[in-house]
Structure formats: C-alpha cells, structure tokens
Amino acid sequence: MKDGGVKAAFGKVKITPEELAPLQGYDPSLYIANPDKDILDELYARVLILDDGRSRQVIVSVDCCLTNEKDYLSPNPDGQMEPYRQLLQTFPEGTKRLWADAAQTEEFTVSVHATHTHSAPEHFSEKYTSRIAAMIAETAERLQDVQIRAAAGQCSVSVNRRPHLQHNDTLPIDHSLHLIMIESLDGEALGAIVNCAVHPTLLANPFNRVSSEFVGLAMSEYESTFKEGFVSLFIQGFSGNVGPRDHYRTETEDTYRWVLEMAQALHRDIAHAAKDLQPIGILPMKAAEKQVTLPTRQGYFMPTIDVTLQGFRIGDLLLLAVSCEVFNGYERLIKPYSPASFTLMSGLANGCHGYLPTVEAFRDGLGGYEMNVTPYDETVSNLFVRAAAELVESL
C-alpha cells in the first residue's frame, strides 16, 4: 500500500427538521420554519473517519450555522459592549464526546464544522445528534485502505463583503479552493473534502425556510456525479469578511433561484479543480488541540475568551480549525508555518467565539457589522497568529 496503512470511510445522514424550527442565521424569534411547508432542500451531516492503526481522526461537516455546545452572548451591533443577542447552543452539551465515543476515539481527534448555512435550525436536539452518532458508528465499521489526491483551485463565488455586508471588489480576499479526493486503492472515488471561504447568505424573501444553501446544494450536485455512497464534505474557510458575489441585500424577490444558480457555479469550480488532482502522501497522521485565551476589548462584559484551535495532519494535507468567524486575511499569515503541501483553513469549527478580524481591519476605519459585534480588539491578532503557527508547526 502506498505510504503505509491508512484506512478511511465516509458517511451521510439526513437531519432536516421534522418539527417547528427557529432558524439561526438571522433572528430565531422571527424566522421559524414549519416542516410541512418551509423545507426547500434537505439538511445533512457528513462524516469522514481516517485511521492509521494507531489513531483515528473524525471530521464532521453539518448543514448548520454554528457549532457551539454552549450559549454565546454576542455584543450589540451598534458597537456598545453589553450583550444583545444570545446564540443558543447548536448541539446539546456533550455532543462532541458522544460522537467521539461512537467513533471509538478521543474527543480531541473529532472536529465539527458548520457549513454556515443561515437557513438551518438554531438548535439540533438529541434526536438529531444521536442520529449522527449512529451514522458515525456505522461508518467506523466500513474502514478500508485508501489513497488521497488533492488539488488547489479558485472559488468564483466569493468576494469581500465589508463594510456593508455587500459585494465589494475594492478589498481583497483569498479565493483559494481546495479539493481532497479519497479513493480506494484501485482508484474508486469514495468521497471528498471541499474547502473554500464564503458566507451562505443568499436565501431571502422570506427568511423562514430551510435550505443547505448553495454550499450544501453544490455538495449534493458533486455527489450525484459519482456512484451511490460517494460523500462530499464542505469545510467552511476563514469567511468572517467574505460573502457571495453580486449580493447587495437589496433583493425584494424570492432568491432561491439564485441559490440554485450559485450552487451550480460552485460545482463548476469544484469540477474545474478536479482536473488537476494529484496523488499526495498520507503519512504521518497527527492531531492536536489547544486553547488560546484572547483578551476582549475595553468595556466588554467578559475579560477574556478561550478560543479552540484544532489541527489535523494527514501526510501532505493539514487542516486548521478555529472556533471563530475568522477574517480571510489570516490565511496568508498562517500558511507559511504549515509543514504540509495543502493547508486548509476552517472557521466556525468546534464552537462559537465571535468574529476575529485582522489588525488591518481594526485599523482601516471602515467599521461595519463584523467590527461592531466582535468582542476583540487588534491586540489579539498577534496572539492568535502565534498560537496558530505553534499548532501547525507541531504537526
């Protein structure tokens, strides 16, 4: 076997709400979906399990907005320091532990990622997390020897959205798209990871409908091009200041048609990247997790926030996951420290700890929603980069 013994398996389970569901993306008190009439497309949890015989890594991608197991109090959007919005826990406390037990592994080797659709329930009860746990346990029984190919492409659907949550070409972003293809040793495609940065915020008018948005629909479209059982996980990138292209939030019509069109555009980006897939090494396989304590800005109702950083290394591939809505500019600051050829950045993973702007964003004077609701000030930038660099270097 190439590079030694790594086994893998993919799983997928439907988690579309079956009862009235307040939606997380905007105001759950106003936007409540009725499953009898407000389901536009299905929501899924997708999982990848990797095992080298010594350790096991589990990546869970969920069609949800956030990934917190504890409530998070967000600052006031007018810049005042008192909390104004309580973000309810997405999953019951102990969910990550439940999923680790299902995979027969340690909790720090499980990474939970939100696709960040703004059209999913604010809370998934044990009814759904247990369904995911059962799927993880079943997936762990299907591990087989694999090889991995990877490619770097471009995401055409992303653009900077500051300072008005609208398309803005004058501020740069990293348009990187990574495609990781995992295959059986005879070359059969088993599943994939797609990683890029964009906010799935297209669905509107009305807002009280359930959808995996264009990122989830693009995954389903890509899966349909392979044989049954192929699973494609979407890993949301550092998208704190990134939005979908041509989106100005001035639309008055139903935008679901636009969601479908954007899904096709993202699918084309994935298919284009797939033309350049190349074999990569799959060993060593490592996992690490650390907490970094970041000070909050003056007057905030908490003096510090503990942010979770998690890193997975699978040979020439490295995944860094952060429990914040990280600004896109951090990618260029952290990637030089990575020992891997393909480095994937993921925000909104393993918790919810607010927007994390770059020092440039703190200083550019543009302001905007993200800058008003962040609990941090520019002093956290160096602390975060240093902690992230130490973590990826340790892998």
Short mmCIF file of C-alpha atoms in Angstrom, two decimals:
data_model
loop_
_atom_site.label_atom_id
_atom_site.label_comp_id
_atom_site.label_asym_id
_atom_site.label_seq_id
_atom_site.Cartn_x
_atom_site.Cartn_y
_atom_site.Cartn_z
CA MET A 1 0.00 0.00 0.00
CA LYS A 2 1.30 3.46 -0.86
CA ASP A 3 2.85 5.32 2.09
CA GLY A 4 1.61 2.75 4.63
CA GLY A 5 -1.68 1.80 6.19
CA VAL A 6 -4.34 4.48 6.34
CA LYS A 7 -7.97 3.43 6.21
CA ALA A 8 -10.97 5.69 5.69
CA ALA A 9 -14.75 5.70 5.30
CA PHE A 10 -17.46 8.29 4.66
CA GLY A 11 -20.99 8.58 5.98
CA LYS A 12 -24.01 10.84 5.49
CA VAL A 13 -27.32 11.20 7.33
CA LYS A 14 -30.35 13.47 6.89
CA ILE A 15 -31.03 15.97 9.70
CA THR A 16 -33.78 18.08 8.11
CA PRO A 17 -36.03 19.37 10.92
CA GLU A 18 -39.21 17.39 11.46
CA GLU A 19 -40.85 19.90 13.82
CA LEU A 20 -41.15 23.68 14.06
CA ALA A 21 -37.60 25.06 13.97
CA PRO A 22 -36.37 28.57 14.82
CA LEU A 23 -33.58 29.33 12.34
CA GLN A 24 -30.16 30.55 13.49
CA GLY A 25 -28.93 32.76 10.67
CA TYR A 26 -30.80 35.97 11.49
CA ASP A 27 -33.43 36.24 14.25
CA PRO A 28 -34.76 32.90 15.58
CA SER A 29 -37.61 34.68 17.33
CA LEU A 30 -38.91 35.90 13.97
CA TYR A 31 -37.93 33.21 11.48
CA ILE A 32 -39.42 29.85 12.38
CA ALA A 33 -39.66 27.11 9.76
CA ASN A 34 -42.67 24.82 9.50
CA PRO A 35 -41.54 21.44 8.12
CA ASP A 36 -44.88 20.99 6.36
CA LYS A 37 -44.26 23.90 4.01
CA ASP A 38 -40.86 25.56 4.56
CA ILE A 39 -38.35 22.87 3.52
CA LEU A 40 -36.63 23.83 0.28
CA ASP A 41 -33.98 21.12 0.37
CA GLU A 42 -32.60 18.57 2.81
CA LEU A 43 -30.01 19.14 5.51
CA TYR A 44 -27.28 16.57 6.11
CA ALA A 45 -24.43 15.70 8.41
CA ARG A 46 -21.47 14.24 6.55
CA VAL A 47 -18.51 12.48 8.16
CA LEU A 48 -15.05 11.26 7.25
CA ILE A 49 -13.16 8.83 9.50
CA LEU A 50 -9.42 8.18 9.00
CA ASP A 51 -7.41 5.55 10.86
CA ASP A 52 -3.70 4.62 10.64
CA GLY A 53 -3.88 1.77 13.11
CA ARG A 54 -2.58 3.93 15.97
CA SER A 55 -5.01 6.84 15.98
CA ARG A 56 -8.33 7.81 14.47
CA GLN A 57 -9.45 11.20 13.14
CA VAL A 58 -13.07 12.18 12.59
CA ILE A 59 -14.24 15.17 10.56
CA VAL A 60 -17.95 16.03 10.82
CA SER A 61 -19.48 18.61 8.48
CA VAL A 62 -23.01 19.67 9.38
CA ASP A 63 -25.51 21.77 7.41
CA CYS A 64 -25.88 24.24 10.27
CA CYS A 65 -24.95 27.83 11.04
CA LEU A 66 -22.78 27.37 14.16
CA THR A 67 -21.18 24.52 16.14
CA ASN A 68 -21.41 25.63 19.76
CA GLU A 69 -22.33 23.32 22.64
CA LYS A 70 -22.72 26.30 24.99
CA ASP A 71 -24.67 29.53 24.57
CA TYR A 72 -22.73 32.53 23.26
CA LEU A 73 -23.60 36.16 24.06
CA SER A 74 -22.88 38.43 21.11
CA PRO A 75 -22.12 42.14 21.55
CA ASN A 76 -24.52 44.85 20.42
CA PRO A 77 -24.28 45.62 16.68
CA ASP A 78 -24.24 49.38 17.34
CA GLY A 79 -20.85 48.99 18.99
CA GLN A 80 -22.00 49.02 22.61
CA MET A 81 -20.30 46.48 24.85
CA GLU A 82 -23.24 44.86 26.57
CA PRO A 83 -24.51 41.57 25.14
CA TYR A 84 -27.56 41.91 22.92
CA ARG A 85 -28.10 38.51 21.38
CA GLN A 86 -27.87 35.08 22.90
CA LEU A 87 -26.86 32.45 20.38
CA LEU A 88 -28.38 29.23 21.62
CA GLN A 89 -26.19 26.14 21.70
CA THR A 90 -26.33 24.40 18.33
CA PHE A 91 -25.86 20.96 19.86
CA PRO A 92 -26.53 19.69 23.39
CA GLU A 93 -23.52 19.86 25.68
CA GLY A 94 -21.53 16.63 25.38
CA THR A 95 -22.32 16.09 21.69
CA LYS A 96 -18.69 16.01 20.59
CA ARG A 97 -17.96 13.48 23.30
CA LEU A 98 -20.94 11.41 22.07
CA TRP A 99 -19.59 11.43 18.53
CA ALA A 100 -16.07 10.53 19.71
CA ASP A 101 -17.45 7.55 21.60
CA ALA A 102 -19.38 6.47 18.50
CA ALA A 103 -16.14 6.55 16.51
CA GLN A 104 -14.20 4.84 19.33
CA THR A 105 -11.65 7.64 19.54
CA GLU A 106 -10.55 10.55 21.73
CA GLU A 107 -12.58 13.74 21.75
CA PHE A 108 -9.66 15.92 20.62
CA THR A 109 -9.47 13.89 17.40
CA VAL A 110 -13.04 14.84 16.41
CA SER A 111 -13.52 18.11 14.54
CA VAL A 112 -17.02 19.53 14.00
CA HIS A 113 -17.58 22.01 11.17
CA ALA A 114 -20.57 24.17 10.23
CA THR A 115 -21.23 24.75 6.54
CA HIS A 116 -22.62 28.06 7.89
CA THR A 117 -25.91 28.00 6.05
CA HIS A 118 -28.10 30.71 7.58
CA SER A 119 -31.22 28.66 6.84
CA ALA A 120 -30.88 25.83 9.37
CA PRO A 121 -32.23 25.32 12.91
CA GLU A 122 -30.56 27.22 15.73
CA HIS A 123 -30.58 24.01 17.78
CA PHE A 124 -30.37 20.32 16.94
CA SER A 125 -31.74 18.19 19.77
CA GLU A 126 -30.51 14.78 20.87
CA LYS A 127 -32.93 13.29 18.36
CA TYR A 128 -30.61 14.52 15.60
CA THR A 129 -27.22 14.29 17.33
CA SER A 130 -27.97 10.66 18.22
CA ARG A 131 -28.86 10.05 14.58
CA ILE A 132 -25.45 11.42 13.63
CA ALA A 133 -23.77 9.29 16.30
CA ALA A 134 -25.38 6.16 14.88
CA MET A 135 -24.16 7.08 11.42
CA ILE A 136 -20.61 7.64 12.76
CA ALA A 137 -20.62 4.23 14.46
CA GLU A 138 -21.81 2.56 11.26
CA THR A 139 -19.18 4.41 9.21
CA ALA A 140 -16.42 3.24 11.55
CA GLU A 141 -17.32 -0.34 10.61
CA ARG A 142 -16.61 0.28 6.91
CA LEU A 143 -12.99 1.47 7.02
CA GLN A 144 -10.87 0.43 4.04
CA ASP A 145 -7.38 1.12 2.73
CA VAL A 146 -7.22 4.38 0.79
CA GLN A 147 -5.09 6.72 -1.25
CA ILE A 148 -5.53 10.50 -1.48
CA ARG A 149 -5.33 13.01 -4.31
CA ALA A 150 -5.53 16.78 -3.89
CA ALA A 151 -5.87 19.90 -6.00
CA ALA A 152 -5.88 23.66 -5.49
CA GLY A 153 -8.36 25.72 -7.48
CA GLN A 154 -10.24 29.00 -7.34
CA CYS A 155 -13.60 29.87 -5.81
CA SER A 156 -15.50 32.17 -8.17
CA VAL A 157 -18.50 32.77 -5.87
CA SER A 158 -16.66 34.67 -3.10
CA VAL A 159 -15.99 38.36 -2.58
CA ASN A 160 -15.15 40.71 0.29
CA ARG A 161 -18.38 41.93 1.92
CA ARG A 162 -17.14 44.75 4.17
CA PRO A 163 -18.17 47.24 5.32
CA HIS A 164 -21.86 46.94 4.39
CA LEU A 165 -22.33 43.13 4.13
CA GLN A 166 -22.35 43.70 0.36
CA HIS A 167 -20.20 42.78 -2.63
CA ASN A 168 -17.03 44.92 -2.53
CA ASP A 169 -14.26 44.33 -5.08
CA THR A 170 -12.04 47.05 -3.62
CA LEU A 171 -10.95 44.87 -0.68
CA PRO A 172 -9.02 41.67 -1.42
CA ILE A 173 -9.69 38.11 -0.27
CA ASP A 174 -8.06 34.73 -0.86
CA HIS A 175 -10.15 32.86 -3.45
CA SER A 176 -8.44 29.51 -2.82
CA LEU A 177 -10.50 26.36 -3.19
CA HIS A 178 -9.08 23.01 -2.12
CA LEU A 179 -10.39 19.65 -3.26
CA ILE A 180 -9.28 16.50 -1.45
CA MET A 181 -10.30 13.21 -3.10
CA ILE A 182 -10.10 9.96 -1.13
CA GLU A 183 -10.10 6.76 -3.14
CA SER A 184 -9.84 3.02 -2.67
CA LEU A 185 -6.51 1.50 -3.67
CA ASP A 186 -7.95 0.55 -7.04
CA GLY A 187 -8.90 4.17 -7.74
CA GLU A 188 -12.60 4.14 -6.88
CA ALA A 189 -13.72 7.54 -5.56
CA LEU A 190 -15.12 7.15 -2.03
CA GLY A 191 -15.58 10.76 -1.00
CA ALA A 192 -14.12 14.25 -0.96
CA ILE A 193 -13.49 17.38 1.07
CA VAL A 194 -14.17 20.80 -0.47
CA ASN A 195 -12.74 23.83 1.33
CA CYS A 196 -13.23 27.48 0.45
CA ALA A 197 -14.44 30.67 2.15
CA VAL A 198 -17.88 32.18 1.52
CA HIS A 199 -20.94 33.15 3.56
CA PRO A 200 -24.06 31.18 2.53
CA THR A 201 -26.46 34.10 2.98
CA LEU A 202 -28.32 34.21 -0.33
CA LEU A 203 -31.69 32.83 0.69
CA ALA A 204 -34.23 35.57 1.40
CA ASN A 205 -37.81 36.72 0.96
CA PRO A 206 -38.96 35.00 3.05
CA PHE A 207 -36.23 34.05 5.51
CA ASN A 208 -38.17 31.37 7.39
CA ARG A 209 -37.24 28.48 5.09
CA VAL A 210 -34.83 25.57 5.50
CA SER A 211 -32.03 25.12 2.99
CA SER A 212 -28.47 23.85 2.93
CA GLU A 213 -27.87 26.94 0.75
CA PHE A 214 -25.61 26.93 -2.28
CA VAL A 215 -22.71 25.25 -0.44
CA GLY A 216 -24.77 22.22 0.58
CA LEU A 217 -26.50 22.03 -2.79
CA ALA A 218 -23.12 22.10 -4.53
CA MET A 219 -22.02 19.14 -2.41
CA SER A 220 -25.14 17.21 -3.37
CA GLU A 221 -24.58 18.04 -7.03
CA TYR A 222 -20.97 16.87 -6.86
CA GLU A 223 -22.01 13.67 -5.08
CA SER A 224 -24.52 12.93 -7.84
CA THR A 225 -21.70 12.70 -10.41
CA PHE A 226 -20.30 9.60 -8.67
CA LYS A 227 -21.79 6.26 -7.77
CA GLU A 228 -24.16 5.97 -4.81
CA GLY A 229 -22.37 6.24 -1.48
CA PHE A 230 -19.90 8.93 -2.52
CA VAL A 231 -19.91 11.73 0.10
CA SER A 232 -18.51 15.26 -0.22
CA LEU A 233 -17.89 17.31 2.93
CA PHE A 234 -17.91 21.10 2.74
CA ILE A 235 -15.42 22.74 5.11
CA GLN A 236 -16.12 26.45 5.53
CA GLY A 237 -12.95 28.57 5.29
CA PHE A 238 -11.91 31.79 7.01
CA SER A 239 -15.01 33.63 5.87
CA GLY A 240 -15.63 36.32 8.51
CA ASN A 241 -15.39 39.15 5.96
CA VAL A 242 -16.37 37.13 2.87
CA GLY A 243 -19.74 36.96 1.17
CA PRO A 244 -21.30 35.64 -2.03
CA ARG A 245 -20.58 37.59 -5.20
CA ASP A 246 -23.10 40.13 -6.54
CA HIS A 247 -25.01 40.07 -3.25
CA TYR A 248 -26.16 43.56 -2.14
CA ARG A 249 -29.06 42.63 0.17
CA THR A 250 -31.40 44.85 -1.81
CA GLU A 251 -33.35 41.99 -3.38
CA THR A 252 -37.13 42.02 -2.94
CA GLU A 253 -37.92 38.81 -4.83
CA ASP A 254 -37.58 35.21 -3.67
CA THR A 255 -33.85 34.49 -4.04
CA TYR A 256 -33.95 30.67 -4.01
CA ARG A 257 -33.46 30.59 -7.77
CA TRP A 258 -30.24 32.49 -7.19
CA VAL A 259 -29.20 29.96 -4.54
CA LEU A 260 -29.59 27.19 -7.12
CA GLU A 261 -27.57 29.14 -9.70
CA MET A 262 -24.77 29.83 -7.21
CA ALA A 263 -24.66 26.13 -6.31
CA GLN A 264 -24.07 25.32 -9.96
CA ALA A 265 -21.28 27.90 -10.14
CA LEU A 266 -19.55 26.43 -7.09
CA HIS A 267 -19.96 22.95 -8.52
CA ARG A 268 -18.25 24.11 -11.71
CA ASP A 269 -15.36 25.46 -9.61
CA ILE A 270 -15.01 22.05 -7.94
CA ALA A 271 -15.15 20.19 -11.25
CA HIS A 272 -12.50 22.51 -12.70
CA ALA A 273 -10.20 21.92 -9.74
CA ALA A 274 -10.71 18.16 -10.07
CA LYS A 275 -8.87 18.24 -13.41
CA ASP A 276 -5.64 18.90 -11.50
CA LEU A 277 -5.91 16.22 -8.81
CA GLN A 278 -2.50 14.78 -7.94
CA PRO A 279 -1.51 11.98 -5.52
CA ILE A 280 -0.25 13.12 -2.12
CA GLY A 281 1.40 11.38 0.82
CA ILE A 282 -0.93 10.14 3.55
CA LEU A 283 1.52 9.76 6.45
CA PRO A 284 2.24 10.94 9.09
CA MET A 285 -1.22 11.22 10.62
CA LYS A 286 -1.43 13.52 13.64
CA ALA A 287 -3.96 15.54 15.62
CA ALA A 288 -3.54 18.34 18.15
CA GLU A 289 -5.81 20.75 20.00
CA LYS A 290 -5.10 23.82 22.12
CA GLN A 291 -6.94 26.69 23.74
CA VAL A 292 -5.73 30.25 23.27
CA THR A 293 -7.03 32.86 25.71
CA LEU A 294 -7.75 36.08 23.86
CA PRO A 295 -8.37 39.35 25.73
CA THR A 296 -11.54 41.24 24.87
CA ARG A 297 -11.83 44.93 24.10
CA GLN A 298 -12.28 47.53 26.79
CA GLY A 299 -15.74 47.54 28.34
CA TYR A 300 -16.72 44.09 27.12
CA PHE A 301 -18.67 42.06 29.66
CA MET A 302 -16.02 39.27 29.76
CA PRO A 303 -12.28 39.97 30.21
CA THR A 304 -11.12 37.05 28.03
CA ILE A 305 -12.45 34.34 25.71
CA ASP A 306 -10.94 30.88 25.30
CA VAL A 307 -10.77 30.07 21.59
CA THR A 308 -10.31 26.47 20.41
CA LEU A 309 -7.67 25.66 17.78
CA GLN A 310 -7.55 22.18 16.34
CA GLY A 311 -5.16 20.75 13.78
CA PHE A 312 -5.24 17.54 11.74
CA ARG A 313 -2.36 16.34 9.60
CA ILE A 314 -2.75 13.57 7.07
CA GLY A 315 0.57 13.42 5.21
CA ASP A 316 0.74 16.32 2.75
CA LEU A 317 -2.63 17.64 3.97
CA LEU A 318 -3.19 19.84 7.04
CA LEU A 319 -6.49 21.16 8.37
CA LEU A 320 -6.54 24.03 10.89
CA ALA A 321 -9.93 24.58 12.55
CA VAL A 322 -10.78 27.63 14.68
CA SER A 323 -13.86 28.31 16.81
CA CYS A 324 -14.31 31.88 15.47
CA GLU A 325 -15.57 33.60 12.34
CA VAL A 326 -12.01 34.28 11.26
CA PHE A 327 -11.26 37.04 8.75
CA ASN A 328 -9.89 35.81 5.45
CA GLY A 329 -6.61 37.74 5.69
CA TYR A 330 -5.27 35.38 8.36
CA GLU A 331 -4.75 32.63 5.79
CA ARG A 332 -1.66 34.29 4.33
CA LEU A 333 -0.23 34.84 7.82
CA ILE A 334 -0.59 31.24 8.98
CA LYS A 335 0.02 29.13 5.87
CA PRO A 336 3.80 29.80 5.76
CA TYR A 337 4.13 27.89 9.04
CA SER A 338 2.42 24.78 7.71
CA PRO A 339 4.59 21.71 7.04
CA ALA A 340 2.05 20.38 4.52
CA SER A 341 1.67 21.00 0.79
CA PHE A 342 -2.09 21.51 1.10
CA THR A 343 -3.26 23.61 4.05
CA LEU A 344 -6.99 24.00 4.66
CA MET A 345 -8.30 26.73 6.97
CA SER A 346 -11.65 26.35 8.70
CA GLY A 347 -13.60 28.80 10.81
CA LEU A 348 -16.83 28.22 12.75
CA ALA A 349 -15.49 24.86 13.95
CA ASN A 350 -15.79 23.26 17.39
CA GLY A 351 -17.55 26.22 18.97
CA CYS A 352 -18.64 29.82 18.50
CA HIS A 353 -16.45 32.64 19.83
CA GLY A 354 -17.24 35.65 17.67
CA TYR A 355 -15.71 37.45 14.72
CA LEU A 356 -11.91 37.55 14.65
CA PRO A 357 -10.82 40.48 12.43
CA THR A 358 -7.28 41.09 11.21
CA VAL A 359 -5.25 44.01 12.53
CA GLU A 360 -5.72 45.70 9.13
CA ALA A 361 -9.49 45.55 9.56
CA PHE A 362 -9.24 47.05 13.04
CA ARG A 363 -7.21 49.95 11.62
CA ASP A 364 -8.83 50.67 8.24
CA GLY A 365 -11.64 52.79 9.71
CA LEU A 366 -14.32 51.15 7.57
CA GLY A 367 -16.21 49.68 10.50
CA GLY A 368 -19.22 47.58 9.61
CA TYR A 369 -21.25 44.83 11.25
CA GLU A 370 -18.35 42.47 11.85
CA MET A 371 -16.29 45.15 13.57
CA ASN A 372 -19.22 46.22 15.74
CA VAL A 373 -20.03 42.77 17.04
CA THR A 374 -16.51 41.41 17.51
CA PRO A 375 -15.63 41.05 21.19
CA TYR A 376 -11.92 41.63 20.43
CA ASP A 377 -9.54 44.46 19.61
CA GLU A 378 -6.39 44.47 17.49
CA THR A 379 -4.17 43.17 20.31
CA VAL A 380 -5.50 39.65 19.71
CA SER A 381 -4.11 39.42 16.17
CA ASN A 382 -0.51 38.57 17.08
CA LEU A 383 -1.65 36.26 19.88
CA PHE A 384 -3.86 34.32 17.50
CA VAL A 385 -1.28 34.04 14.72
CA ARG A 386 1.39 32.91 17.18
CA ALA A 387 -0.87 30.23 18.68
CA ALA A 388 -2.00 29.01 15.24
CA ALA A 389 1.60 28.92 13.98
CA GLU A 390 2.72 26.90 17.00
CA LEU A 391 -0.09 24.41 16.49
CA VAL A 392 0.53 23.78 12.78
CA GLU A 393 4.29 23.61 13.32
CA SER A 394 3.74 20.95 15.99
CA LEU A 395 2.12 18.78 13.32
#
